[in-house]
Phi, psi and omega in degrees: 000147178278093177245123188262100170261078192255157170286150177224146180272332177239142174248095172056066189269319191257191193267233174293343166256176179233159179262125188258125172269167175304138188264171176302318181300319180293322181292315184291324186262338174049040181242243190258148176285002169287343176273181199287133163253131187245122176259118189253135179286136170071031181290145179257132184282123170222074203244157150238146192290349181266354183285139175279114187205212203234153179263157169278174177287141167265141185239020183280356176219161173276342191270120179296337179299331179294328177291313181299323183290353180279350180285155176304132183090349181265157177205160183254128168271100188273096180253014181141170186302325182239011189240025181286144175244162181257138170242129176241118176049043176089353181258140184217177175065223183292350177289339177261125181278114181241133178226158178242114185052040179082001184256128175257147183199162180276146176297150182288342182218164185284351179260005180055039171295340177239068173302159189308323184288353169298335182267023176231071178297136188299329177299345181253352187276126175269320181202158174239115180266124190233124166249105187278358179252223187275340183074183179261155180295335178290345178285348183106180180288159180158133186278330188203110172079161179211141178226133173230117177270119181258128181279155171300147178206160171270120186257169176299153176256186178255015185224154175282348178282139181289137181232131176266139179206169180182171176215121184234147179214157175213140181214156176226150177225144185273327188296330177234015179049048188257158173230149177213131180213153179162182179159196183223142175221153179178191181222154183201156167233194178282353181236349177211158176212150177213145184207159167231149179220158179190157177206157175216135179223142180212130180219148177267187179297141180285142178258130171263181179290349181239017176130184183282145174260102185298146175078026178247014175285162181199161174208129184215141176218151181219140172219146181190178180209161178202158176212162178210156177226141177224135179294158184298328179272000176077009184275341181230140180215130178239147177211151175215134179224143178224140176219145170244123179252138179222124172246121177268194185316119183219129182281150178218080186299335178282349184258163178286344180223165175250161179287122169275314173195156160233129173237117183232135174245129183232130177224142181210130175248140184229152174218136173231127178230140180240124185226092173048058178088351177257129178246133177245126175236129181223142181219142171229131185220154181220138175222136179225116186238127172251143189213141172222145178218150183223161175250021183221334189284326186239010177213167179307127185287154176301154183288331182250140181298333181289346183262359176294138179223138172225122180251137181240130184224155176222154174213127179234127186231131169245134175224150172210146178210155181215133180227132174247128180234135180231123178270122180245174179297332184257006179147194182237127178255131177236131176234141181195171177214158179210156182222139180219131178225120181234130177251133180236148173206140178212130180235132176266131180229168169242114183297347179267358185208106181295341182274359178256111172204147181225123175279082188291323176228088190271118170047054179281135174233123179247120184235136177222137173228132186218164176212157183212160170225137185217136179236132181228132180226138178210139177207128175056039176084357176243156179174190179205163174221132179229136183214153179226136183222140176235135177226135174251127180246138171222126181237136178225155178229146175279192180272136176287133179239151181223148175280166184292341181274356180282135180301169189290323187296317173302328177296326177295317178293321179297320180296317179296321178296314183292331181277350181269173177285121184250028174237130182231137180232146175219139174239119190233144179235125175254146175221134183225132169236127176231129180228150177217139185228121180277109181288313178201190183294342184261332192229139174227127175274146178231144177213146179222135169232133185206154168238117184232152185228159170218126175282148179299149176277173186290328177293319181292331182267316194249014177283093185272340183251132180288097176228176186276011173293119188224010182069026174107003179290323175048050185248007179086353179275155169261147186228152166232155183264184182210115180289351179267008181299141172271159175287149175285138177229123183243133169258125194234136173225136179220145177219129182210177179211141170253125182227128178218120179193141172057039179082008181237140173225153179202137178224080176277147174220124172258140185222155178216131179225122174255114187247112173273141176063034174302135185264123182209155175289134176228162178308143186299322177214190185279358180234065181300139182091349177256114185276079181246013174227162180297319179301314182291325178295315179295317180297320178298318178296333178269007173101002180232101182282356182234070180295158178245156173236144176288130184215161175274129171232177176246144187214157173228133177233134178210160181171195184213138169222152187204145164237144185203162180187172183207140173280125179268334177195190178295335185247338185253139169213153179241139184221155184204157168228157175214139180221135176215134175222137175244127186229116185235148169276138180265340184273350178204166182276079182206170177259156172292160187272136170060064180248134182297141175284172175300143184202160179200164177225136175232132182222145177243126186237138170245126179247129181239052180086259181264018176212162178209159173223136181229135169247126185229153177232127175262127182236124181233129180281162173293153177243107178252347180276076187250167183273113175290327179302323183258014180051042182283133181272141176287166178226154178277159174278172179200162176228129180238153179240133181232152175232138179224153176208152178215150181218124177261103184296321175198192183291349185250334189239130176227151180229128179234138180217162178187167173227121179255153184049059188307323184263015173055048182278140174278133179207159177235125176281133184299330184272357180288155178281185182250142185290135178234017182246127176283174180058042178234158174285355173254125182294148176299130181095347178279150175295140182291129181280167175278172183291147172282202179303129184226116175259142180219159179215134181226134177241132179230137181230126178236143180216000000 
């Protein structure tokens, strides 16, 4: 079984996010931080403070996105207990490539209530692999950053004798009175393995320092199984895994509706073959997600029966990929191809009137086929990687349909949509160069130059009706799409250094990104607030007199992030992170929308063998560089204090506890959404506050 009893440089430092030290992958490969940083669940401290190593799991949230957002340059888009998104160096949403156990798939709904990390419940997560920069072309398309959540599993053994193993955990949190439990158990030999896994989580409304945040309850469960076979000589390996994910009634205060359910089935088959220095890796995967949301079941219902809404959505994804790698005397050559096909559909209904229905996203099909070539060379701690990738995208939409009870104006927009060309194509080329040079035993320089692209999503292209579907922005605005959107193209430069000597480590990275045709919401026309078009009239009737349309703008993002620390003695060490990003529009005198402010974490840890105690402070600056185009409100800065402790009873049992926001301070995260639920201690239209004092306890058992 994959059980990580790893050394760690930090023992539970940050809050609902975590502070990431240099990882094992970075130490062993000594190259670029665009390559993998691995955050391992349940790590046991056997440390010296100068070692580049790994963090334990933070359990102060149910959302795995909060963990990913703890790395330098990362931030959390807090859209609900299970709906968090990751932002890396100012980029968010579909710009960040997120996979679950190597599988990519489409979200179940157009509002991204189920971003990919919703399907990574923490009781099942073994590690989070993070490339906070551009990644490699072999990782697939993606404009900024990559995350892969790897589940716990029962792995092959070194013996023909059958061995039983497993990893189980249980945790409780006070801020939302939640419980979470789950894990994996199974049996294996050196040629076969079999396992079952499962988890269950349940939480009530989250408490802030000024009262309850209505609509932040949640319930999620997962069940699955897997098996694998390996030839006796280890040259061939087959695997198959299946999971069923279920989210029941779950509140989403930043959205116009709450989750009624998500039902998702995930299956993935893998093959690895080794042939005289040639490695073949192949994967086939399938995901099918059903989703429903309402504006009446989990929040105060509308006063009129005609305003009840229930939306039903589906997403079905097929993916396959194949990679051939050959190790030569002068390096490693990798060639590969991948295919992805996702079908989306969403219909708005009124449960009180069968004649009211709107096919808001009718029979959408998103298809991508790509190929890449990648060369990697390394010698004596220095090296480079160069890669080239091509992707062809084709997106199509069916005809929008409406029921007889729908007013006339939406019918006018549907007719215009149906009469237009509903097929969109993009051909994109990515190029990446990453180099690293070992100056001496203490320092390694890193550099990256890249050209990366992102094709528009289906909401951005095919949103013909002004509704609040925004691909996860959850900002209360209504949006319409544009089939004429160009793909985003970014030119990227990064320069960094890894330094470790005399009990001190530091990893600063400066970055610059020039993004042409960045996709963002802009006013629908030149007279915002004046309802002189059908789109604006419909939007006004729905409560938003200033609808937005997705459009191409030009942008520049630059900044610095760093993690650093120092051993103060054999038992004491101090560690910190700092992140800053500046994001400006180049086509007008404005800032990009929804960008994290400067922030940092500083923690002091005492380690006493099989236990540790950490005191940490989260510091977030005010954000005044906001988007006037999107009427974005500024936020104040804040400082929070957290305490953590851990105890490893033996090699199998660990206990972790902590108290976050110790002084119960009220604060608002700049990236959080705005409340849309009445009968809450948070006023409608106010930014959602952060959690108040939160105590947690986690028990983990591995065998």
